CSV table of C-alpha atoms in Angstrom, one decimal:
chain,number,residue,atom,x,y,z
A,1,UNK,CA,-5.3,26.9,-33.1
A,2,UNK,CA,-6.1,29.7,-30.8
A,3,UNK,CA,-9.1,30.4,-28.9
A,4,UNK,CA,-10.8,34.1,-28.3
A,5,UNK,CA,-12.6,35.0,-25.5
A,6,UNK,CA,-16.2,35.8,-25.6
A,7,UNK,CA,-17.0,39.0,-28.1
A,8,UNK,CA,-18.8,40.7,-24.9
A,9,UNK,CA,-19.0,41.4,-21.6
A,10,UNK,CA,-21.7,39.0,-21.0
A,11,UNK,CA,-22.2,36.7,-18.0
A,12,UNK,CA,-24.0,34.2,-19.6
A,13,UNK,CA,-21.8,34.5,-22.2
A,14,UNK,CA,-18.7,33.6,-20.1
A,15,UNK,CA,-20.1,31.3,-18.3
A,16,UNK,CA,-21.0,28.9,-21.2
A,17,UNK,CA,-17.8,29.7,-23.0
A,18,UNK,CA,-16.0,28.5,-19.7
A,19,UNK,CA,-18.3,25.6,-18.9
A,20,UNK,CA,-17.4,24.1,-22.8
A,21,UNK,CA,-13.9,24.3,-21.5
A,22,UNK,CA,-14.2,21.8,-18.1
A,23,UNK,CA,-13.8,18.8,-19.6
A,24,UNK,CA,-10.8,19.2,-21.6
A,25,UNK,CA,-9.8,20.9,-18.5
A,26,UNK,CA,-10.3,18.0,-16.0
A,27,UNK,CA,-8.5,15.5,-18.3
A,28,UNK,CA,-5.4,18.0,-18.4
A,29,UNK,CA,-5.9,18.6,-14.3
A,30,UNK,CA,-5.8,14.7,-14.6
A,31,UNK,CA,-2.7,13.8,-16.6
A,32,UNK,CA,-1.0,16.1,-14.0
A,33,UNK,CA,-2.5,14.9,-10.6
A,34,UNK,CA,-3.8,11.5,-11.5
A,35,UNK,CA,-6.4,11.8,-9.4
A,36,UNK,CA,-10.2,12.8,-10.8
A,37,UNK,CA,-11.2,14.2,-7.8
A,38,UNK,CA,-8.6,16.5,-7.3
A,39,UNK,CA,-8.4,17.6,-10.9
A,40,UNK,CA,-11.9,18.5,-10.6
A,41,UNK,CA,-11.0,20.7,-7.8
A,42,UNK,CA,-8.1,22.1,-9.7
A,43,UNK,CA,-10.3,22.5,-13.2
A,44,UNK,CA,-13.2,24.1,-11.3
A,45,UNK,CA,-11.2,27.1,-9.4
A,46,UNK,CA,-9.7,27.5,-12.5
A,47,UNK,CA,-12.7,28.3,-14.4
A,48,UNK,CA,-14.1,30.4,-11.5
A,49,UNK,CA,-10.8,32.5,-12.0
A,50,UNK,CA,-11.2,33.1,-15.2
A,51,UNK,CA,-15.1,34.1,-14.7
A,52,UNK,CA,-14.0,36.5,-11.6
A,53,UNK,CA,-12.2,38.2,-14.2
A,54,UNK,CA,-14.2,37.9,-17.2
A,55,UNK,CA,-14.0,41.6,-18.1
A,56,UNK,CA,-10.4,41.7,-17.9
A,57,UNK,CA,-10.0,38.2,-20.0
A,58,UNK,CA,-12.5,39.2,-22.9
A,59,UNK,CA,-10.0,39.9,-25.7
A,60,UNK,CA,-7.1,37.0,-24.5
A,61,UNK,CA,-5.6,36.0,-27.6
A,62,UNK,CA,-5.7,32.1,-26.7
A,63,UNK,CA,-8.6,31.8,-23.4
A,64,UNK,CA,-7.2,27.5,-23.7
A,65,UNK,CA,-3.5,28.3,-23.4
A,66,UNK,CA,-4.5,30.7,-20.3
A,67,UNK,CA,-6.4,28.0,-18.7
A,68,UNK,CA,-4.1,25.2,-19.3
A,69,UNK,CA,-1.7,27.3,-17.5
A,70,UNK,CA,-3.9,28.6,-14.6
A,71,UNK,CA,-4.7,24.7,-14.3
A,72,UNK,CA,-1.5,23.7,-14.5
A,73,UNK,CA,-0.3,26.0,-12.0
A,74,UNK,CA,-3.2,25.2,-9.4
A,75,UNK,CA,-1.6,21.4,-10.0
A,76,UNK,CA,1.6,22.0,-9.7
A,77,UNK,CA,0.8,23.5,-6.2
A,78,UNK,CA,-1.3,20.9,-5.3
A,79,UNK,CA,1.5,17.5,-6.0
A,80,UNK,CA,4.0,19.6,-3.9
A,81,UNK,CA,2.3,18.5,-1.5
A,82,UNK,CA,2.7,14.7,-1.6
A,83,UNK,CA,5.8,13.0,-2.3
A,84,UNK,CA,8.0,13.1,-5.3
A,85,UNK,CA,11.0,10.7,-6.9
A,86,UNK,CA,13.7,11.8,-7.3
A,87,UNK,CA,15.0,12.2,-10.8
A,88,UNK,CA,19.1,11.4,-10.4
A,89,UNK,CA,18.0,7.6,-9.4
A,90,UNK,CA,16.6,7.3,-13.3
A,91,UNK,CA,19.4,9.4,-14.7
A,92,UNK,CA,22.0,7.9,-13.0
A,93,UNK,CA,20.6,4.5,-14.4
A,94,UNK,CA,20.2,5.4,-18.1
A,95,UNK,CA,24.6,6.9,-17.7
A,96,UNK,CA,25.2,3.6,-17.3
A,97,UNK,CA,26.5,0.9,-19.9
A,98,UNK,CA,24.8,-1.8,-18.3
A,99,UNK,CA,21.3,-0.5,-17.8
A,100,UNK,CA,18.8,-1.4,-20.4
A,101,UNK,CA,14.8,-2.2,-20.7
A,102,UNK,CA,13.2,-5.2,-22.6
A,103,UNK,CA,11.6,-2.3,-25.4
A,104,UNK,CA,8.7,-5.1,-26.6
A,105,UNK,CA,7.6,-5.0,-23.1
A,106,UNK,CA,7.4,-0.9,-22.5
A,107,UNK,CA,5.9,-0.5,-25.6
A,108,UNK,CA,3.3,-3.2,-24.9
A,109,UNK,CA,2.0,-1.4,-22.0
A,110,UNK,CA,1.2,1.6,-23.7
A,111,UNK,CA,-1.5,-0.4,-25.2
A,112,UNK,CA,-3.2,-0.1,-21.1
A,113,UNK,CA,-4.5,2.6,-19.8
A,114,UNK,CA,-3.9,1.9,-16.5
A,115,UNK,CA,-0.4,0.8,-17.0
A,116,UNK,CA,0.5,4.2,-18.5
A,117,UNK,CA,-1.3,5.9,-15.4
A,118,UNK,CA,0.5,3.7,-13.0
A,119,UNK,CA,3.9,4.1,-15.1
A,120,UNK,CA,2.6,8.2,-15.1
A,121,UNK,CA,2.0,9.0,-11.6
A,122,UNK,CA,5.5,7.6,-9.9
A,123,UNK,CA,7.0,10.6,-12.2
A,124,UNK,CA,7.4,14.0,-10.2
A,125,UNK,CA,5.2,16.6,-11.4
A,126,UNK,CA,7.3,18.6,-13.5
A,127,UNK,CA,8.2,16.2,-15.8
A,128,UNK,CA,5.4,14.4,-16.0
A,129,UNK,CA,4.0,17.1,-16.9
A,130,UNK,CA,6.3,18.1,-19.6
A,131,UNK,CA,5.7,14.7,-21.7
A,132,UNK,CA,1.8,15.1,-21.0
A,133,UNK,CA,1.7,18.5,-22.6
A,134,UNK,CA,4.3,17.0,-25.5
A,135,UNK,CA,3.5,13.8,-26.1
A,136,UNK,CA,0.1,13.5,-24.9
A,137,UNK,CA,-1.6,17.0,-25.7
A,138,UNK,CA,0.4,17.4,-29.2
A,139,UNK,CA,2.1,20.6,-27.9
A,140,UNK,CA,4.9,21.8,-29.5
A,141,UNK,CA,8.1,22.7,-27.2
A,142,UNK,CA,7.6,26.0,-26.9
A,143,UNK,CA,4.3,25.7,-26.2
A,144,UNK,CA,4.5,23.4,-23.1
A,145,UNK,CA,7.5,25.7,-22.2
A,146,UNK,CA,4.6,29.0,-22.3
A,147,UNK,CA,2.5,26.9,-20.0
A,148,UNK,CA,5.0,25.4,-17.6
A,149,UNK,CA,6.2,28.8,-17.7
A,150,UNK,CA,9.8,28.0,-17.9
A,151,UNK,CA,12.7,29.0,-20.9
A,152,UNK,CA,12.6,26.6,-23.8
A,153,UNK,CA,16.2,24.7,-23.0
A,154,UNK,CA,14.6,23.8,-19.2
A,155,UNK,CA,11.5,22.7,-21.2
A,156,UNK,CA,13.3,21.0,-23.4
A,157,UNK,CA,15.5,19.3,-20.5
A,158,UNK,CA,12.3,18.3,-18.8
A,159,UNK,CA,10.7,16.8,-21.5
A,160,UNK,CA,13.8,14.6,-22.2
A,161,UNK,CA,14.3,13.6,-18.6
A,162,UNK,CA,10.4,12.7,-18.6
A,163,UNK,CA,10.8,10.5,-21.5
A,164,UNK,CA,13.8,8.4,-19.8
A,165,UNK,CA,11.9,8.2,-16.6
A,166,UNK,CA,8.5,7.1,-18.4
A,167,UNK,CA,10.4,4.6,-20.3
A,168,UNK,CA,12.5,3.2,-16.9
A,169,UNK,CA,9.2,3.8,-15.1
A,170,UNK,CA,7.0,1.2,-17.5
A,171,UNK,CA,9.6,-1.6,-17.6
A,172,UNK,CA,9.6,-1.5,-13.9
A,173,UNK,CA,6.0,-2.0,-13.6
A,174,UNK,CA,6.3,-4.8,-16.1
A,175,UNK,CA,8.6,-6.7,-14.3
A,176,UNK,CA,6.5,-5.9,-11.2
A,177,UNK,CA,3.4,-7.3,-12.9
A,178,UNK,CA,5.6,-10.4,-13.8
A,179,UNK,CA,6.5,-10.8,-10.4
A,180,UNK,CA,2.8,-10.6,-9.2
A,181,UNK,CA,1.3,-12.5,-11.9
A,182,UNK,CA,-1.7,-14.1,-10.5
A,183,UNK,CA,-2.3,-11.8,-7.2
A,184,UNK,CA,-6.1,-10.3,-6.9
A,185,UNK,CA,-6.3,-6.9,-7.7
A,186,UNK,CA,-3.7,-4.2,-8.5
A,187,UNK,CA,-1.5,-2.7,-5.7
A,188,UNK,CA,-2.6,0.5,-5.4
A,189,UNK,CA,-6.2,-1.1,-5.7
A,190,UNK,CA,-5.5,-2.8,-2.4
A,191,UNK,CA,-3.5,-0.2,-1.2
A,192,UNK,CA,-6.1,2.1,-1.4
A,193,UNK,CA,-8.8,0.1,0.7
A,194,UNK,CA,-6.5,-0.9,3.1
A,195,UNK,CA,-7.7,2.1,5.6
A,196,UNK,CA,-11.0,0.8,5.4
A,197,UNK,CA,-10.6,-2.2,5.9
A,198,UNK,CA,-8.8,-1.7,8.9
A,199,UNK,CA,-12.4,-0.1,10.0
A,200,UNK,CA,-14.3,-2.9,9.2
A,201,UNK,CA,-15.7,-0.7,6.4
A,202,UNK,CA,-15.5,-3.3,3.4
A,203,UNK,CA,-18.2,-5.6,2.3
A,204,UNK,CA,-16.6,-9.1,3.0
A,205,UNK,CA,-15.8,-10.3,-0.7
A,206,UNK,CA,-13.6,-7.2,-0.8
A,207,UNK,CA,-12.2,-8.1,2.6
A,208,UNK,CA,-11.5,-11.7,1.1
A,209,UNK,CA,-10.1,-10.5,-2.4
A,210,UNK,CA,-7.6,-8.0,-0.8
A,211,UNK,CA,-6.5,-11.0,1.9
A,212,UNK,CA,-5.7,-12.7,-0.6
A,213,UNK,CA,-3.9,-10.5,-2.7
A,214,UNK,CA,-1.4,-9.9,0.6
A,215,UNK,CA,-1.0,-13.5,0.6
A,216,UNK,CA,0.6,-13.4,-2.6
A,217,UNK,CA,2.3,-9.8,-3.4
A,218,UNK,CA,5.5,-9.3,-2.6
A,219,UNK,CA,5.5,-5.5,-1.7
A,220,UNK,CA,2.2,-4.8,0.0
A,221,UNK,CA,2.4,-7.0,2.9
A,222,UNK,CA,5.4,-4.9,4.9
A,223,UNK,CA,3.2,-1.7,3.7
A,224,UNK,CA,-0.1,-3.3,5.3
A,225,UNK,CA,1.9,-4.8,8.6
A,226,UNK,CA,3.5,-0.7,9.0
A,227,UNK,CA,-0.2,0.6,8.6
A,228,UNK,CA,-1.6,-1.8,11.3
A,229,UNK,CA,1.7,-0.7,13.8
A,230,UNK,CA,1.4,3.0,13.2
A,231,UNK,CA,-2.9,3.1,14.1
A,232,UNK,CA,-2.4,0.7,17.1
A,233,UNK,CA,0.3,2.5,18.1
A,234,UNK,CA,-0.9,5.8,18.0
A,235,UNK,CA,-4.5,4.0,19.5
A,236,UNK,CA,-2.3,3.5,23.1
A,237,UNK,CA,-0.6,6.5,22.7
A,238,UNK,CA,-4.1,7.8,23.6
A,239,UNK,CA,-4.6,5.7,26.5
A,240,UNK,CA,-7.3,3.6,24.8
A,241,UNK,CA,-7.4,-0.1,23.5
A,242,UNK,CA,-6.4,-1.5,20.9
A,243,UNK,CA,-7.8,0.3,18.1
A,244,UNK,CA,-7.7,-2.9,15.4
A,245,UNK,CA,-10.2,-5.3,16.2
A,246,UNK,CA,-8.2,-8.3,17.2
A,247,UNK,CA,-9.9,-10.6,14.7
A,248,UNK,CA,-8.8,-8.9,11.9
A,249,UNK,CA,-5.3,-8.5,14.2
A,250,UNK,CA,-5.0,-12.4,14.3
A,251,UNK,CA,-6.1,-12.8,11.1
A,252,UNK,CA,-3.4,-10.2,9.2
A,253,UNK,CA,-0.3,-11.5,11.4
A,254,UNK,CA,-1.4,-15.1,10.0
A,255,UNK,CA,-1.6,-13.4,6.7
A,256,UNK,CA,2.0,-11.8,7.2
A,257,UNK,CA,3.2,-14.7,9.2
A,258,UNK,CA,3.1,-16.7,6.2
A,259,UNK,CA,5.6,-14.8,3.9
């Protein structure tokens, strides 16, 4: 259903019809990014676009499908610059004979959020994007293709490519999860406190949860062991001492040690 633009050139106006609009707007920023903060970023300059040229966007047929595409844009732009799979390691699999998925299990974990966002986010951006604005948004083909601004067959190839590599990407983290059944928190939850707790910035039942989880999961210890190599490194590259307090030195190569 489309969406007019305010009936006049009215400030207020614009600015409440666009302020309606943010949430929708951050969830959309969200599916593409998977991270809040950074949609927000992305949903806010595209609603202070819009209201910079307010005048000029009065009579747009459909304001939502603009925004979604401003937003999308801003998005696209924004996942360029972090790192991206590449999408012949998926295809290559699915040409094969041999390669199949245990279908119970994928389906199962689209019954967790955080599985789908986990199973979501290892996608690159374009096709993840493609099966959000599908699948996830109720978009027709043609639509998505108007937003992703692209022809219908490469919209068409990108939702179909997304699909496989959803699919592959959610029976891998299953048989992850199987594999590190039992470990204290997720990996990207430790993952993402690692930095700090490299400072000594974690309260100590953090500290003990994610030493823990390295002493059981299988990938996160080599990640943790290159973290601790590159800051010390770079820390005498400087001239300086060690920059990892030597406690919590000793107490990770025990940690790793023990794998």
């Amino acid at each position: 259903m489309s969406t007019h633009g305010w009936p006049a050139a009215d400030d207020e106006a614009a600015g409440a019809f666009l302020a309606e609009r943010g949430p929708a707007l951050v969830r959309f920023a969200t599916s593409i990014t998977r991270d809040h903060h950074a949609a927000e970023d992305v949903a806010q300059e595209a609603i202070v676009r819009a209201y910079e040229r307010r005048d000029q966007l009065r009579d747009v047929t459909d304001m939502d499908a603009w925004l979604r595409k401003v937003v999308h844009n801003l998005a696209v732009d924004r996942m360029r610059r972090g790192h991206e799979i590449s999408v012949e390691d998926v295809e290559g699999k699915w040409m094969s004979d041999e390669y199949t998925v245990d279908a119970a299990a994928v389906v199962a974990s689209l019954e967790t959020r955080e599985e789908i966002e986990d199973a979501l986010v290892r996608l690159p951006t374009i096709y993840r994007t493609a099966v959000v604005l599908h699948d996830l948004e109720g978009m027709t083909v043609r639509e998505s293709a108007d937003v992703m601004q692209v022809e219908l067959p490469a919209a068409k190839q990108r939702l179909r490519r997304g699909r496989m590599m959803l699919v592959s990407a959610l029976a891998e983290g299953h048989e992850r999860r199987v594999v590190a059944k039992g470990v204290p928190l997720r990996c990207w939850d430790a993952r993402s406190r690692v930095s700090d707790y490299l400072d000594g910035d974690v309260e100590p039942q953090t500290a003990l949860v994610l030493e823990q989880h390295l002493e059981t999961c299988p990938t996160c210890p080599p990640l943790v062991a290159a973290l601790v190599g590159v800051k010390d490194g770079l820390g005498r590259r400087r001239d300086s001492d060690a920059v990892v307090d030597p406690a919590l030195a000793e107490r990770l190569r025990g940690v790793l040690s023990g794998r």
